[in-house]
Amino acid sequence: MKTTITIVGAGIAGITLARRYAEEQNAEVLIVERRPYIGGYCYDYLDTNGIFIHKHGPHIFRTANKKVYSFLSRFTEWYDYQHKVLSYVGGHYYPMPINLDTVNLFSGGNYDSDTVMNYFEQVKTSPKVIDNVKDAVESQVGAQFYKAFFEQYTKKQWGMDPEKLPTSIISRIPIRTDRDNRYFTVPYQGIPVQGYTAMMQKMLEHPNIHILLNTDYNQIKDEILSEKVFYSGSIDEYFGYCYGKLPYRCVSFKLEEYDVEEYQPVAVVNYPNDYDYTRISEFKHFTNNKSKKTVIAKEFSSAEGDPSYPIPLQENQDLYEKYKKLAFEKKVSFIGRLGQYKYFSMDQIVENILDQKL
Ligand code: UDP
């Protein structure tokens, strides 16, 4: 008699787990997905111009973990893409994360990798405790850089004063004293050549994996007999918001098509100041899609919509812990970014699932 597993949500967490159960345990796996498509926030599609559009915003795969890279590489080839981001400030483009070129362009100086350290020494602040975004940035690069590149971006992105936000939010953005202008420096980076959806479709190609799209788990759960249930949706929604809503930051995208080959010099340009949107992504850069036209997405952040970023404040974590206690009492396990109320990038999610004991 085969074990039967139900997985709610066909995002990268659910699909990775499904593949493992099917392959390693020969279990029968049913995935229940509310949306009409697989992939969750990683879903992409080829538009009429031959450009892959990331429906839920730009997704750039990167990892330092060979196991994660090797696992996904069974299901896709990679377009060798190194992510570059520019920040548009005062009518000029600056490399982001801040590097030597950003400092020289912005300050009008002519520093090298050694002397730029002296510059930072002069401008940086020395707060007694560094426990918020403002102090974390200013204690490295000073108030001017903070104001130009981080203050308004963070306010827009999180809808909160950066002084109230923990340093964990920006700890993934380094400050560089060299000229490296890549956003990530880990050894494995790339975009699936045929897109994320195709990669995940391949992961699902196993005789033991069955999937129901357009299906709300709540409406069919009484009909499912399953030894284990894994839920990758929001944990507060699962419990009917009985303790109240967990706050999320939600992002939405406005797609625009232009009759030009290139809209901007790199895939992502951040707009810390002046505009309502936080950034603009131009999709064709990701896999070098050739087209006479281009498609961009303006990204807006708000409190309502599809939950995207858990907000890492202590009071929210406390609320999440209350829900987790409820989960412990049921035979359901919560996986992924929404299930665990923690910001994970794609590779971290895959890593968690690969490390999970089945
Ligand atoms: N950030 C900023 N200015 C930038 C880029 C990032 O202030 O130009 C801050 C902002 O608070 C953001 C955080 O750094 O939420 C993390 O940025 P990252 O690019 O990693 O965000 P993600 O791509 O996950 O939205």
PDB file of C-alpha atoms in Angstrom, residues 12-183:
ATOM      1  CA  ILE A  12       8.517  25.832  -5.900  1.00  0.00           C
ATOM      2  CA  ALA A  13       8.209  24.477  -2.314  1.00  0.00           C
ATOM      3  CA  GLY A  14       5.265  22.193  -3.043  1.00  0.00           C
ATOM      4  CA  ILE A  15       6.649  20.971  -6.356  1.00  0.00           C
ATOM      5  CA  THR A  16      10.101  20.183  -4.927  1.00  0.00           C
ATOM      6  CA  LEU A  17       8.524  18.275  -2.060  1.00  0.00           C
ATOM      7  CA  ALA A  18       6.195  16.399  -4.410  1.00  0.00           C
ATOM      8  CA  ARG A  19       9.118  15.281  -6.537  1.00  0.00           C
ATOM      9  CA  ARG A  20      11.014  14.033  -3.503  1.00  0.00           C
ATOM     10  CA  TYR A  21       8.093  12.058  -2.102  1.00  0.00           C
ATOM     11  CA  ALA A  22       7.304  10.525  -5.475  1.00  0.00           C
ATOM     12  CA  GLU A  23      10.895   9.647  -6.272  1.00  0.00           C
ATOM     13  CA  GLU A  24      12.413   8.752  -2.932  1.00  0.00           C
ATOM     14  CA  GLN A  25       9.413   7.158  -1.210  1.00  0.00           C
ATOM     15  CA  ASN A  26       7.387   6.020  -4.180  1.00  0.00           C
ATOM     16  CA  ALA A  27       4.496   7.872  -2.506  1.00  0.00           C
ATOM     17  CA  GLU A  28       1.351   8.935  -4.348  1.00  0.00           C
ATOM     18  CA  VAL A  29       1.237  12.722  -4.285  1.00  0.00           C
ATOM     19  CA  LEU A  30      -1.731  14.962  -4.909  1.00  0.00           C
ATOM     20  CA  ILE A  31      -1.079  18.672  -5.373  1.00  0.00           C
ATOM     21  CA  VAL A  32      -4.020  21.019  -4.969  1.00  0.00           C
ATOM     22  CA  GLU A  33      -3.592  24.459  -6.486  1.00  0.00           C
ATOM     23  CA  ARG A  34      -6.065  27.321  -6.375  1.00  0.00           C
ATOM     24  CA  ARG A  35      -4.627  29.172  -9.357  1.00  0.00           C
ATOM     25  CA  PRO A  36      -5.091  28.009 -12.959  1.00  0.00           C
ATOM     26  CA  TYR A  37      -1.336  27.529 -13.334  1.00  0.00           C
ATOM     27  CA  ILE A  38       1.624  25.932 -11.593  1.00  0.00           C
ATOM     28  CA  GLY A  39       4.709  27.677 -10.261  1.00  0.00           C
ATOM     29  CA  GLY A  40       3.263  30.036  -7.657  1.00  0.00           C
ATOM     30  CA  TYR A  41       5.175  33.294  -7.662  1.00  0.00           C
ATOM     31  CA  CYS A  42       7.819  31.789  -9.979  1.00  0.00           C
ATOM     32  CA  TYR A  43       5.278  31.342 -12.793  1.00  0.00           C
ATOM     33  CA  ASP A  44       6.413  32.754 -16.133  1.00  0.00           C
ATOM     34  CA  TYR A  45       5.056  32.612 -19.674  1.00  0.00           C
ATOM     35  CA  LEU A  46       6.211  33.401 -23.183  1.00  0.00           C
ATOM     36  CA  ASP A  47       4.311  36.398 -24.558  1.00  0.00           C
ATOM     37  CA  THR A  48       3.466  37.137 -28.185  1.00  0.00           C
ATOM     38  CA  ASN A  49       6.782  38.970 -28.625  1.00  0.00           C
ATOM     39  CA  GLY A  50       8.760  35.897 -27.617  1.00  0.00           C
ATOM     40  CA  ILE A  51       9.712  37.374 -24.253  1.00  0.00           C
ATOM     41  CA  PHE A  52       9.433  35.450 -20.990  1.00  0.00           C
ATOM     42  CA  ILE A  53       7.313  37.450 -18.560  1.00  0.00           C
ATOM     43  CA  HIS A  54       7.669  36.758 -14.851  1.00  0.00           C
ATOM     44  CA  LYS A  55       4.062  37.265 -13.828  1.00  0.00           C
ATOM     45  CA  HIS A  56       4.786  37.864 -10.154  1.00  0.00           C
ATOM     46  CA  GLY A  57       7.911  39.940 -10.592  1.00  0.00           C
ATOM     47  CA  PRO A  58      11.531  39.303 -11.483  1.00  0.00           C
ATOM     48  CA  HIS A  59      12.942  35.986 -10.309  1.00  0.00           C
ATOM     49  CA  ILE A  60      16.678  35.506 -10.520  1.00  0.00           C
ATOM     50  CA  PHE A  61      17.926  32.127  -9.475  1.00  0.00           C
ATOM     51  CA  ARG A  62      21.157  32.029  -7.520  1.00  0.00           C
ATOM     52  CA  THR A  63      22.650  29.756  -4.916  1.00  0.00           C
ATOM     53  CA  ALA A  64      25.892  28.896  -3.207  1.00  0.00           C
ATOM     54  CA  ASN A  65      24.585  25.399  -2.604  1.00  0.00           C
ATOM     55  CA  LYS A  66      25.720  22.852  -5.183  1.00  0.00           C
ATOM     56  CA  LYS A  67      23.082  20.357  -4.064  1.00  0.00           C
ATOM     57  CA  VAL A  68      20.306  22.845  -4.865  1.00  0.00           C
ATOM     58  CA  TYR A  69      21.821  23.723  -8.217  1.00  0.00           C
ATOM     59  CA  SER A  70      22.356  20.081  -9.185  1.00  0.00           C
ATOM     60  CA  PHE A  71      18.826  19.132  -8.198  1.00  0.00           C
ATOM     61  CA  LEU A  72      17.187  21.841 -10.311  1.00  0.00           C
ATOM     62  CA  SER A  73      19.633  21.258 -13.162  1.00  0.00           C
ATOM     63  CA  ARG A  74      18.021  17.858 -13.690  1.00  0.00           C
ATOM     64  CA  PHE A  75      14.966  19.742 -14.936  1.00  0.00           C
ATOM     65  CA  THR A  76      16.393  22.670 -16.852  1.00  0.00           C
ATOM     66  CA  GLU A  77      19.339  24.138 -18.650  1.00  0.00           C
ATOM     67  CA  TRP A  78      20.407  27.566 -17.498  1.00  0.00           C
ATOM     68  CA  TYR A  79      20.900  30.770 -19.379  1.00  0.00           C
ATOM     69  CA  ASP A  80      24.083  32.206 -17.908  1.00  0.00           C
ATOM     70  CA  TYR A  81      22.713  35.432 -16.488  1.00  0.00           C
ATOM     71  CA  GLN A  82      24.504  37.622 -13.938  1.00  0.00           C
ATOM     72  CA  HIS A  83      22.037  39.995 -12.339  1.00  0.00           C
ATOM     73  CA  LYS A  84      22.852  43.716 -12.496  1.00  0.00           C
ATOM     74  CA  VAL A  85      20.802  46.497 -10.948  1.00  0.00           C
ATOM     75  CA  LEU A  86      21.051  50.245 -11.358  1.00  0.00           C
ATOM     76  CA  SER A  87      19.504  52.831  -9.085  1.00  0.00           C
ATOM     77  CA  TYR A  88      18.067  55.941 -10.697  1.00  0.00           C
ATOM     78  CA  VAL A  89      18.850  58.939  -8.493  1.00  0.00           C
ATOM     79  CA  GLY A  90      18.758  62.615  -9.471  1.00  0.00           C
ATOM     80  CA  GLY A  91      18.573  61.789 -13.184  1.00  0.00           C
ATOM     81  CA  HIS A  92      21.549  59.394 -13.179  1.00  0.00           C
ATOM     82  CA  TYR A  93      22.015  55.656 -13.054  1.00  0.00           C
ATOM     83  CA  TYR A  94      24.214  54.301 -10.257  1.00  0.00           C
ATOM     84  CA  PRO A  95      25.370  50.717  -9.687  1.00  0.00           C
ATOM     85  CA  MET A  96      23.464  49.015  -6.875  1.00  0.00           C
ATOM     86  CA  PRO A  97      24.672  47.555  -4.496  1.00  0.00           C
ATOM     87  CA  ILE A  98      26.894  50.516  -3.733  1.00  0.00           C
ATOM     88  CA  ASN A  99      30.393  49.888  -5.085  1.00  0.00           C
ATOM     89  CA  LEU A 100      33.455  51.980  -5.877  1.00  0.00           C
ATOM     90  CA  ASP A 101      31.852  53.366  -9.050  1.00  0.00           C
ATOM     91  CA  THR A 102      28.699  54.363  -7.174  1.00  0.00           C
ATOM     92  CA  VAL A 103      30.790  56.267  -4.635  1.00  0.00           C
ATOM     93  CA  ASN A 104      32.907  58.046  -7.249  1.00  0.00           C
ATOM     94  CA  LEU A 105      29.923  58.984  -9.423  1.00  0.00           C
ATOM     95  CA  PHE A 106      27.796  60.142  -6.515  1.00  0.00           C
ATOM     96  CA  SER A 107      30.469  61.967  -4.514  1.00  0.00           C
ATOM     97  CA  GLY A 108      32.436  63.308  -7.471  1.00  0.00           C
ATOM     98  CA  GLY A 109      35.540  61.743  -5.919  1.00  0.00           C
ATOM     99  CA  ASN A 110      38.234  59.634  -7.481  1.00  0.00           C
ATOM    100  CA  TYR A 111      38.748  56.950  -4.902  1.00  0.00           C
ATOM    101  CA  ASP A 112      40.276  53.534  -5.321  1.00  0.00           C
ATOM    102  CA  SER A 113      39.559  50.429  -3.284  1.00  0.00           C
ATOM    103  CA  ASP A 114      41.860  51.535  -0.462  1.00  0.00           C
ATOM    104  CA  THR A 115      41.072  55.238  -0.266  1.00  0.00           C
ATOM    105  CA  VAL A 116      37.319  54.665  -0.430  1.00  0.00           C
ATOM    106  CA  MET A 117      37.598  53.109   3.015  1.00  0.00           C
ATOM    107  CA  ASN A 118      38.935  56.450   4.310  1.00  0.00           C
ATOM    108  CA  TYR A 119      35.962  58.159   2.692  1.00  0.00           C
ATOM    109  CA  PHE A 120      33.525  55.787   4.412  1.00  0.00           C
ATOM    110  CA  GLU A 121      35.372  56.383   7.706  1.00  0.00           C
ATOM    111  CA  GLN A 122      34.711  60.121   7.360  1.00  0.00           C
ATOM    112  CA  VAL A 123      31.020  59.894   6.502  1.00  0.00           C
ATOM    113  CA  LYS A 124      29.772  56.922   8.450  1.00  0.00           C
ATOM    114  CA  THR A 125      27.959  57.305  11.766  1.00  0.00           C
ATOM    115  CA  SER A 126      28.719  55.379  14.947  1.00  0.00           C
ATOM    116  CA  PRO A 127      25.467  54.573  16.716  1.00  0.00           C
ATOM    117  CA  LYS A 128      25.799  52.699  20.023  1.00  0.00           C
ATOM    118  CA  VAL A 129      23.429  49.972  18.891  1.00  0.00           C
ATOM    119  CA  ILE A 130      22.664  49.097  15.280  1.00  0.00           C
ATOM    120  CA  ASP A 131      19.174  47.668  15.321  1.00  0.00           C
ATOM    121  CA  ASN A 132      17.372  49.285  12.402  1.00  0.00           C
ATOM    122  CA  VAL A 133      17.770  49.890   8.669  1.00  0.00           C
ATOM    123  CA  LYS A 134      18.741  53.562   8.962  1.00  0.00           C
ATOM    124  CA  ASP A 135      21.563  52.943  11.427  1.00  0.00           C
ATOM    125  CA  ALA A 136      22.722  49.851   9.550  1.00  0.00           C
ATOM    126  CA  VAL A 137      23.179  51.854   6.342  1.00  0.00           C
ATOM    127  CA  GLU A 138      24.461  55.090   7.860  1.00  0.00           C
ATOM    128  CA  SER A 139      27.031  53.262   9.973  1.00  0.00           C
ATOM    129  CA  GLN A 140      28.561  51.953   6.749  1.00  0.00           C
ATOM    130  CA  VAL A 141      28.144  54.706   4.158  1.00  0.00           C
ATOM    131  CA  GLY A 142      26.785  57.769   5.955  1.00  0.00           C
ATOM    132  CA  ALA A 143      23.637  59.884   5.745  1.00  0.00           C
ATOM    133  CA  GLN A 144      23.933  61.117   2.148  1.00  0.00           C
ATOM    134  CA  PHE A 145      23.961  57.658   0.622  1.00  0.00           C
ATOM    135  CA  TYR A 146      21.248  56.558   3.008  1.00  0.00           C
ATOM    136  CA  LYS A 147      18.976  59.414   1.996  1.00  0.00           C
ATOM    137  CA  ALA A 148      19.559  59.063  -1.728  1.00  0.00           C
ATOM    138  CA  PHE A 149      19.441  55.277  -2.149  1.00  0.00           C
ATOM    139  CA  PHE A 150      17.744  53.648   0.828  1.00  0.00           C
ATOM    140  CA  GLU A 151      15.430  55.862   2.843  1.00  0.00           C
ATOM    141  CA  GLN A 152      12.594  56.413   0.380  1.00  0.00           C
ATOM    142  CA  TYR A 153      12.970  53.026  -1.306  1.00  0.00           C
ATOM    143  CA  THR A 154      12.577  51.278   2.037  1.00  0.00           C
ATOM    144  CA  LYS A 155       9.614  53.491   2.981  1.00  0.00           C
ATOM    145  CA  LYS A 156       7.890  52.667  -0.301  1.00  0.00           C
ATOM    146  CA  GLN A 157       8.741  48.997  -0.186  1.00  0.00           C
ATOM    147  CA  TRP A 158       7.694  48.376   3.430  1.00  0.00           C
ATOM    148  CA  GLY A 159       5.247  51.223   4.054  1.00  0.00           C
ATOM    149  CA  MET A 160       7.162  51.954   7.244  1.00  0.00           C
ATOM    150  CA  ASP A 161       9.823  54.193   8.634  1.00  0.00           C
ATOM    151  CA  PRO A 162      13.241  52.477   8.110  1.00  0.00           C
ATOM    152  CA  GLU A 163      14.078  53.297  11.727  1.00  0.00           C
ATOM    153  CA  LYS A 164      11.376  50.854  12.788  1.00  0.00           C
ATOM    154  CA  LEU A 165      12.568  48.034  10.514  1.00  0.00           C
ATOM    155  CA  PRO A 166      15.156  45.423  11.547  1.00  0.00           C
ATOM    156  CA  THR A 167      18.568  45.245   9.890  1.00  0.00           C
ATOM    157  CA  SER A 168      17.774  41.779   8.496  1.00  0.00           C
ATOM    158  CA  ILE A 169      15.854  43.511   5.688  1.00  0.00           C
ATOM    159  CA  ILE A 170      18.956  44.972   4.129  1.00  0.00           C
ATOM    160  CA  SER A 171      21.652  42.624   5.369  1.00  0.00           C
ATOM    161  CA  ARG A 172      21.556  40.901   1.978  1.00  0.00           C
ATOM    162  CA  ILE A 173      22.707  44.105   0.237  1.00  0.00           C
ATOM    163  CA  PRO A 174      26.488  44.442   0.568  1.00  0.00           C
ATOM    164  CA  ILE A 175      28.581  47.615   0.359  1.00  0.00           C
ATOM    165  CA  ARG A 176      31.539  47.029  -1.956  1.00  0.00           C
ATOM    166  CA  THR A 177      34.891  48.731  -2.197  1.00  0.00           C
ATOM    167  CA  ASP A 178      35.675  47.158  -5.571  1.00  0.00           C
ATOM    168  CA  ARG A 179      33.959  47.617  -8.936  1.00  0.00           C
ATOM    169  CA  ASP A 180      31.976  44.401  -8.932  1.00  0.00           C
ATOM    170  CA  ASN A 181      28.534  45.422 -10.172  1.00  0.00           C
ATOM    171  CA  ARG A 182      26.762  42.099  -9.872  1.00  0.00           C
ATOM    172  CA  TYR A 183      23.800  41.957  -7.510  1.00  0.00           C
TER     173      TYR A 183
END
